[in-house]
Structures are given as structure tokens and as C-alpha cells.
Amino acid sequence: MDLSQQQAQIAEKFEAVTASIQEAAVAAGRDPSTVSLVAATKTQTSDTIKAAIAAGVQICGENRVQELMAHLEDNAYEGAEVHFIGHLQTNKVKFVVGRVSLIHSVSSTKLLEAINAQAVKLQLRQDILLEVKLADEESKDGFSPAEVPAAAALAASLPGVRLRGLMCIPPPSEFPGENCGYFRKLREISFDIRDNLEDNSSAPTILSMGMSGDYLDAIAEGATHVRLGTALFGPRPPMHSNT
Ligand SMILES: *Cc1c(COP(=O)(O)O)cnc(C)c1O
């Protein structure tokens, strides 16, 4: 497929997805401008990312540090914001802090503190979300709902981070409506921490939830950021195991 064909295909998908996001927002009685599309760019080339941005994508979400670095090198994100949405190892924090406008996937206290330390060193404040593990899955990253208040309080006390909200990755849903309970739960936790945090000037209002299989449900339950890969780019080549 040549570049212009690919461009046309992405533009078509982007328009369709944007229309369905708007429709879902309106159906939920929400202002469509309160829902942002984050293009999940894992495994995509710099040219594909550029095509997506040309089609109207305003935020790219990267999963892997290596891909982030390569795309930055290529200036692939020009015209868009970059977020980090994948599993982040503490020893790779230095490649991410200050290079992305939001880290969605802060999944442990150790990682939170490492991000803070790097941000302080660079004299900046890194916007972050706390990743919350909603299903009872030992293997999954994230804070359990019970751990969130303490993590939020810690984040609020650190000078190098600004807590903007919460993120979740529920199990893939097999039928419409299946993940609504998880999304509702994340919204409830977000209300709880807002009530408990003293610093209301930086109220954590972002809810990063919903992927290609369940973003319409996530929007119905209050998502402010949906992270879409397949719906935008089509099926991905098989992944390696480290995400
Ligand atoms: C890959 C990925 C997505 C997008 O997944 P799709 O099902 O292809 O839309 C969203 N969030 C995270 C964290 C991902 O790794």
C-alpha cells in the first residue's frame, strides 16, 4: 500500500471513529469536546503516525520507550501531543519524563517516586495518571482501588508530578456493556479522591478508559480519554510479550 492510500484509509477510519465518539458523548448527555481520542501507536511506523496526525489525530499514545525514542527522532509527532500509555520500568523513566505531556500508566509507588525524582532534576512538573487495577488479576499492573487514596495523596505531595486523573485497562470485553461496571468504578474512585485531596486547584479530572472494543461504553460512563489502536489503524502485527 502506498502512502497516499494509507493516508486515505486512516483519514476514513479517523472520521468514522470521531463521529462515533461524538455520537456516544451526545447519547450520554455529554459535550463531545470533553472526550479526547488518544491514538495508540504501538507497532506503527513514523509514516503511519504522520498520516494519522495529518488526518486529524491530536494525541499519540506510546507504549514502549524504544518506539517513543525512535518516533521523536523522526519528528513523527509534529503537530500532536504525545502521551505515554504503556508499562514503564523505573530505569527508563529518564527517557520519558519531560518528553511526553501525560504519563497514563503510573502503576506503583516506586514508579511514582522515580518520575518525581527525574522531574525535580529537570526542574519540571510531569502530568500523570494513576493506573488502577480493577479486576482481580495478580498479573496486572496498577494500584488496587484500596491503594488509590494513599497513592493520590503521595502524588499530591510530590513537587515533580501533577496528578491529573486515573487510568484503567480492564480485561478485553467480549460483548457490549461488559466493562461498564469497571468504568463506573473508576469514575467513583476518581470522585472519592477528589473529595479527599486538599489541593482542588489541580483537581484530577481525567478518566483514561476505553479501547477499540469498549470505548463507546467508556464514554457512556464518563471517559475523558479513549485510547484507540485497532479502530484507527486496523489490526496490528502480533505483539512481543513485554507489554
Ligand atoms: C494497545 C493499547 C490500546 C489500544 O488497543 P486497541 O484495542 O487496539 O484499541 C490502549 N491502551 C493501551 C494501554 C494499549 O496498550
Tab-separated table of C-alpha atoms and ligand atoms in Angstrom:
chain	number	residue	atom	x	y	z
A	1	MET	CA	0.000	0.000	0.000
A	2	ASP	CA	1.474	3.374	-0.883
A	3	LEU	CA	1.483	6.343	1.413
A	4	SER	CA	-1.467	8.185	-0.101
A	5	GLN	CA	-3.609	5.066	0.072
A	6	GLN	CA	-2.660	4.561	3.673
A	7	GLN	CA	-3.327	8.220	4.357
A	8	ALA	CA	-6.809	7.940	2.853
A	9	GLN	CA	-7.557	4.798	4.840
A	10	ILE	CA	-6.512	6.315	8.149
A	11	ALA	CA	-8.434	9.504	7.390
A	12	GLU	CA	-11.555	7.457	6.723
A	13	LYS	CA	-11.199	5.491	9.956
A	14	PHE	CA	-10.423	8.636	11.906
A	15	GLU	CA	-13.597	10.277	10.658
A	16	ALA	CA	-15.719	7.250	11.447
A	17	VAL	CA	-14.252	6.887	14.939
A	18	THR	CA	-14.584	10.602	15.658
A	19	ALA	CA	-18.218	10.515	14.582
A	20	SER	CA	-18.958	7.546	16.834
A	21	ILE	CA	-17.187	9.213	19.764
A	22	GLN	CA	-19.321	12.304	19.283
A	23	GLU	CA	-22.472	10.252	18.980
A	24	ALA	CA	-21.700	8.320	22.167
A	25	ALA	CA	-20.977	11.540	24.047
A	26	VAL	CA	-24.207	13.164	22.931
A	27	ALA	CA	-26.161	9.994	23.785
A	28	ALA	CA	-24.685	10.196	27.293
A	29	GLY	CA	-25.717	13.838	27.601
A	30	ARG	CA	-22.104	14.962	27.412
A	31	ASP	CA	-20.357	17.688	25.476
A	32	PRO	CA	-18.353	15.835	22.775
A	33	SER	CA	-15.424	18.183	23.297
A	34	THR	CA	-14.890	16.597	26.736
A	35	VAL	CA	-13.767	13.320	25.126
A	36	SER	CA	-10.268	13.134	23.622
A	37	LEU	CA	-9.047	10.475	21.263
A	38	VAL	CA	-5.579	9.135	22.031
A	39	ALA	CA	-4.171	7.214	19.064
A	40	ALA	CA	-2.461	4.096	20.444
A	41	THR	CA	0.509	3.978	18.105
A	42	LYS	CA	2.312	0.840	19.256
A	43	THR	CA	3.985	-1.042	16.381
A	44	GLN	CA	3.122	1.754	13.916
A	45	THR	CA	5.780	3.397	11.778
A	46	SER	CA	6.658	7.076	11.850
A	47	ASP	CA	4.982	7.481	8.458
A	48	THR	CA	1.764	5.983	9.755
A	49	ILE	CA	1.857	8.300	12.744
A	50	LYS	CA	2.389	11.287	10.472
A	51	ALA	CA	-0.544	10.149	8.340
A	52	ALA	CA	-2.712	9.878	11.447
A	53	ILE	CA	-1.787	13.385	12.540
A	54	ALA	CA	-2.468	14.699	9.046
A	55	ALA	CA	-5.886	13.031	9.294
A	56	GLY	CA	-6.647	14.924	12.488
A	57	VAL	CA	-5.189	12.919	15.392
A	58	GLN	CA	-4.176	15.356	18.129
A	59	ILE	CA	-2.736	12.989	20.741
A	60	CYS	CA	-0.471	9.984	20.204
A	61	GLY	CA	-0.131	7.416	22.983
A	62	GLU	CA	3.078	5.373	23.062
A	63	ASN	CA	3.552	2.050	24.828
A	64	ARG	CA	7.223	1.483	24.526
A	65	VAL	CA	10.166	3.683	25.336
A	66	GLN	CA	12.089	2.406	22.333
A	67	GLU	CA	9.320	3.345	19.918
A	68	LEU	CA	8.861	6.708	21.613
A	69	MET	CA	12.549	7.498	21.143
A	70	ALA	CA	12.562	6.406	17.505
A	71	HIS	CA	9.470	8.446	16.636
A	72	LEU	CA	10.796	11.509	18.449
A	73	GLU	CA	13.975	11.164	16.446
A	74	ASP	CA	11.901	11.109	13.244
A	75	ASN	CA	9.835	14.127	14.315
A	76	ALA	CA	6.841	11.869	13.758
A	77	TYR	CA	4.647	13.639	16.311
A	78	GLU	CA	4.880	17.091	14.834
A	79	GLY	CA	1.507	18.781	15.255
A	80	ALA	CA	0.319	16.459	18.030
A	81	GLU	CA	0.796	15.860	21.732
A	82	VAL	CA	2.481	12.678	22.962
A	83	HIS	CA	1.352	10.635	25.935
A	84	PHE	CA	2.914	7.526	27.422
A	85	ILE	CA	0.345	4.764	27.978
A	86	GLY	CA	2.364	1.553	28.344
A	87	HIS	CA	4.109	-0.261	31.136
A	88	LEU	CA	7.026	1.863	32.292
A	89	GLN	CA	10.070	0.464	34.022
A	90	THR	CA	11.673	2.602	36.707
A	91	ASN	CA	15.038	2.543	34.948
A	92	LYS	CA	13.501	4.005	31.768
A	93	VAL	CA	11.793	6.947	33.433
A	94	LYS	CA	14.562	9.278	32.309
A	95	PHE	CA	13.625	8.723	28.666
A	96	VAL	CA	10.009	9.655	29.203
A	97	VAL	CA	9.740	12.401	31.824
A	98	GLY	CA	9.592	15.819	30.181
A	99	ARG	CA	9.210	14.301	26.717
A	100	VAL	CA	5.514	13.480	26.953
A	101	SER	CA	2.730	15.710	28.196
A	102	LEU	CA	0.994	12.969	30.199
A	103	ILE	CA	2.009	9.583	31.592
A	104	HIS	CA	-1.161	7.461	31.912
A	105	SER	CA	0.379	4.337	33.361
A	106	VAL	CA	1.813	5.160	36.779
A	107	SER	CA	1.276	1.784	38.361
A	108	SER	CA	3.330	1.725	41.565
A	109	THR	CA	4.664	3.946	44.332
A	110	LYS	CA	8.208	3.166	43.230
A	111	LEU	CA	7.479	4.383	39.714
A	112	LEU	CA	5.695	7.478	41.015
A	113	GLU	CA	8.726	8.382	43.100
A	114	ALA	CA	11.139	7.742	40.245
A	115	ILE	CA	9.120	10.018	37.939
A	116	ASN	CA	9.073	12.680	40.631
A	117	ALA	CA	12.825	12.464	41.145
A	118	GLN	CA	13.549	12.811	37.439
A	119	ALA	CA	11.111	15.724	37.067
A	120	VAL	CA	12.664	17.525	40.026
A	121	LYS	CA	16.065	17.002	38.481
A	122	LEU	CA	14.841	18.553	35.224
A	123	GLN	CA	13.006	21.261	37.151
A	124	LEU	CA	9.648	20.473	35.626
A	125	ARG	CA	6.334	19.085	36.722
A	126	GLN	CA	5.199	15.926	34.969
A	127	ASP	CA	1.453	15.400	34.483
A	128	ILE	CA	0.472	11.861	35.429
A	129	LEU	CA	-2.445	9.486	35.887
A	130	LEU	CA	-2.558	6.623	38.341
A	131	GLU	CA	-3.252	3.252	36.759
A	132	VAL	CA	-5.894	1.364	38.690
A	133	LYS	CA	-6.244	-2.399	38.623
A	134	LEU	CA	-9.967	-3.087	38.793
A	135	ALA	CA	-10.206	-6.772	38.004
A	136	ASP	CA	-8.741	-9.192	40.486
A	137	GLU	CA	-5.785	-10.147	38.358
A	138	GLU	CA	-2.488	-10.738	40.110
A	139	SER	CA	-0.554	-10.389	36.880
A	140	LYS	CA	-1.841	-6.910	36.099
A	141	ASP	CA	-0.099	-3.623	36.801
A	142	GLY	CA	-1.682	-0.891	38.823
A	143	PHE	CA	-2.909	0.210	42.208
A	144	SER	CA	-5.821	-1.679	43.696
A	145	PRO	CA	-8.834	0.541	44.426
A	146	ALA	CA	-7.956	0.417	48.126
A	147	GLU	CA	-4.436	1.681	47.416
A	148	VAL	CA	-5.517	4.645	45.287
A	149	PRO	CA	-6.245	7.207	48.046
A	150	ALA	CA	-2.769	6.850	49.559
A	151	ALA	CA	-1.117	6.949	46.133
A	152	ALA	CA	-3.117	10.065	45.234
A	153	ALA	CA	-2.125	11.737	48.487
A	154	LEU	CA	1.508	10.867	47.837
A	155	ALA	CA	1.303	12.232	44.287
A	156	ALA	CA	-0.248	15.446	45.591
A	157	SER	CA	2.663	15.860	47.995
A	158	LEU	CA	5.417	15.454	45.391
A	159	PRO	CA	6.750	18.617	43.730
A	160	GLY	CA	7.685	16.951	40.442
A	161	VAL	CA	4.322	15.482	39.480
A	162	ARG	CA	0.817	16.770	38.948
A	163	LEU	CA	-1.928	14.207	39.391
A	164	ARG	CA	-4.438	14.695	36.584
A	165	GLY	CA	-6.615	11.619	36.991
A	166	LEU	CA	-6.913	7.873	36.651
A	167	MET	CA	-6.479	5.224	34.001
A	168	CYS	CA	-7.576	1.599	33.713
A	169	ILE	CA	-7.171	-1.332	31.357
A	170	PRO	CA	-9.969	-3.795	32.087
A	171	PRO	CA	-9.935	-7.271	30.532
A	172	PRO	CA	-10.911	-7.236	26.845
A	173	SER	CA	-14.687	-7.106	26.635
A	174	GLU	CA	-16.479	-9.743	24.624
A	175	PHE	CA	-19.895	-8.127	24.385
A	176	PRO	CA	-21.193	-4.575	24.613
A	177	GLY	CA	-21.748	-3.383	28.148
A	178	GLU	CA	-19.442	-5.971	29.706
A	179	ASN	CA	-16.912	-3.442	31.017
A	180	CYS	CA	-19.355	-0.737	32.108
A	181	GLY	CA	-19.029	-1.818	35.736
A	182	TYR	CA	-15.248	-1.307	35.650
A	183	PHE	CA	-15.584	2.107	34.037
A	184	ARG	CA	-18.199	3.202	36.548
A	185	LYS	CA	-15.939	2.026	39.351
A	186	LEU	CA	-13.028	4.092	38.056
A	187	ARG	CA	-15.244	7.167	37.929
A	188	GLU	CA	-16.392	6.567	41.505
A	189	ILE	CA	-12.804	6.224	42.713
A	190	SER	CA	-11.974	9.460	40.936
A	191	PHE	CA	-14.797	11.272	42.776
A	192	ASP	CA	-13.572	9.837	46.070
A	193	ILE	CA	-10.006	11.054	45.643
A	194	ARG	CA	-11.192	14.474	44.519
A	195	ASP	CA	-13.185	14.796	47.707
A	196	ASN	CA	-10.181	13.854	49.789
A	197	LEU	CA	-7.448	15.888	48.170
A	198	GLU	CA	-6.889	19.302	49.634
A	199	ASP	CA	-5.437	20.936	46.565
A	200	ASN	CA	-8.519	21.495	44.445
A	201	SER	CA	-6.691	23.781	42.063
A	202	SER	CA	-5.318	20.730	40.288
A	203	ALA	CA	-8.396	18.530	40.565
A	204	PRO	CA	-7.644	15.173	38.944
A	205	THR	CA	-10.440	15.041	36.388
A	206	ILE	CA	-9.052	12.837	33.628
A	207	LEU	CA	-10.512	9.360	33.164
A	208	SER	CA	-8.414	7.446	30.634
A	209	MET	CA	-10.522	4.409	29.850
A	210	GLY	CA	-11.845	2.584	26.827
A	211	MET	CA	-10.044	0.889	23.930
A	212	SER	CA	-11.251	-0.196	20.481
A	213	GLY	CA	-13.517	-2.918	21.869
A	214	ASP	CA	-15.267	-0.902	24.546
A	215	TYR	CA	-14.765	2.844	24.073
A	216	LEU	CA	-18.435	3.582	23.485
A	217	ASP	CA	-19.275	2.099	26.886
A	218	ALA	CA	-16.368	4.000	28.453
A	219	ILE	CA	-17.719	7.274	27.066
A	220	ALA	CA	-21.162	6.458	28.435
A	221	GLU	CA	-19.505	6.027	31.846
A	222	GLY	CA	-17.521	9.264	31.743
A	223	ALA	CA	-14.231	8.626	29.884
A	224	THR	CA	-12.366	11.823	29.035
A	225	HIS	CA	-9.643	9.988	27.063
A	226	VAL	CA	-10.199	6.876	24.960
A	227	ARG	CA	-7.100	5.060	23.706
A	228	LEU	CA	-7.666	3.608	20.261
A	229	GLY	CA	-5.307	1.469	18.215
A	230	THR	CA	-7.114	-1.120	16.113
A	231	ALA	CA	-10.151	1.098	15.479
A	232	LEU	CA	-7.873	3.664	13.891
A	233	PHE	CA	-5.049	1.684	12.307
A	234	GLY	CA	-6.605	-1.720	11.705
A	235	PRO	CA	-5.237	-4.987	13.136
A	236	ARG	CA	-1.687	-4.872	14.497
A	237	PRO	CA	1.055	-7.347	13.737
A	238	PRO	CA	1.388	-9.786	16.684
A	239	MET	CA	2.958	-8.203	19.766
A	240	HIS	CA	6.015	-9.276	21.653
A	241	SER	CA	5.367	-10.293	25.210
A	242	ASN	CA	6.737	-7.280	27.067
A	243	THR	CA	3.681	-5.054	27.093
B	1	LIG	C1	-2.731	-1.156	22.622
B	1	LIG	C2	-3.325	-0.318	23.682
B	1	LIG	C3	-4.516	0.378	23.480
B	1	LIG	C4	-5.332	0.290	22.206
B	1	LIG	O1	-5.778	-1.002	21.976
B	1	LIG	P1	-6.835	-1.307	20.828
B	1	LIG	O2	-7.642	-2.428	21.366
B	1	LIG	O3	-6.062	-1.671	19.626
B	1	LIG	O4	-7.644	-0.086	20.624
B	1	LIG	C5	-4.975	1.179	24.515
B	1	LIG	N1	-4.315	1.296	25.676
B	1	LIG	C6	-3.178	0.643	25.906
B	1	LIG	C7	-2.508	0.813	27.207
B	1	LIG	C8	-2.648	-0.185	24.924
B	1	LIG	O5	-1.517	-0.848	25.178
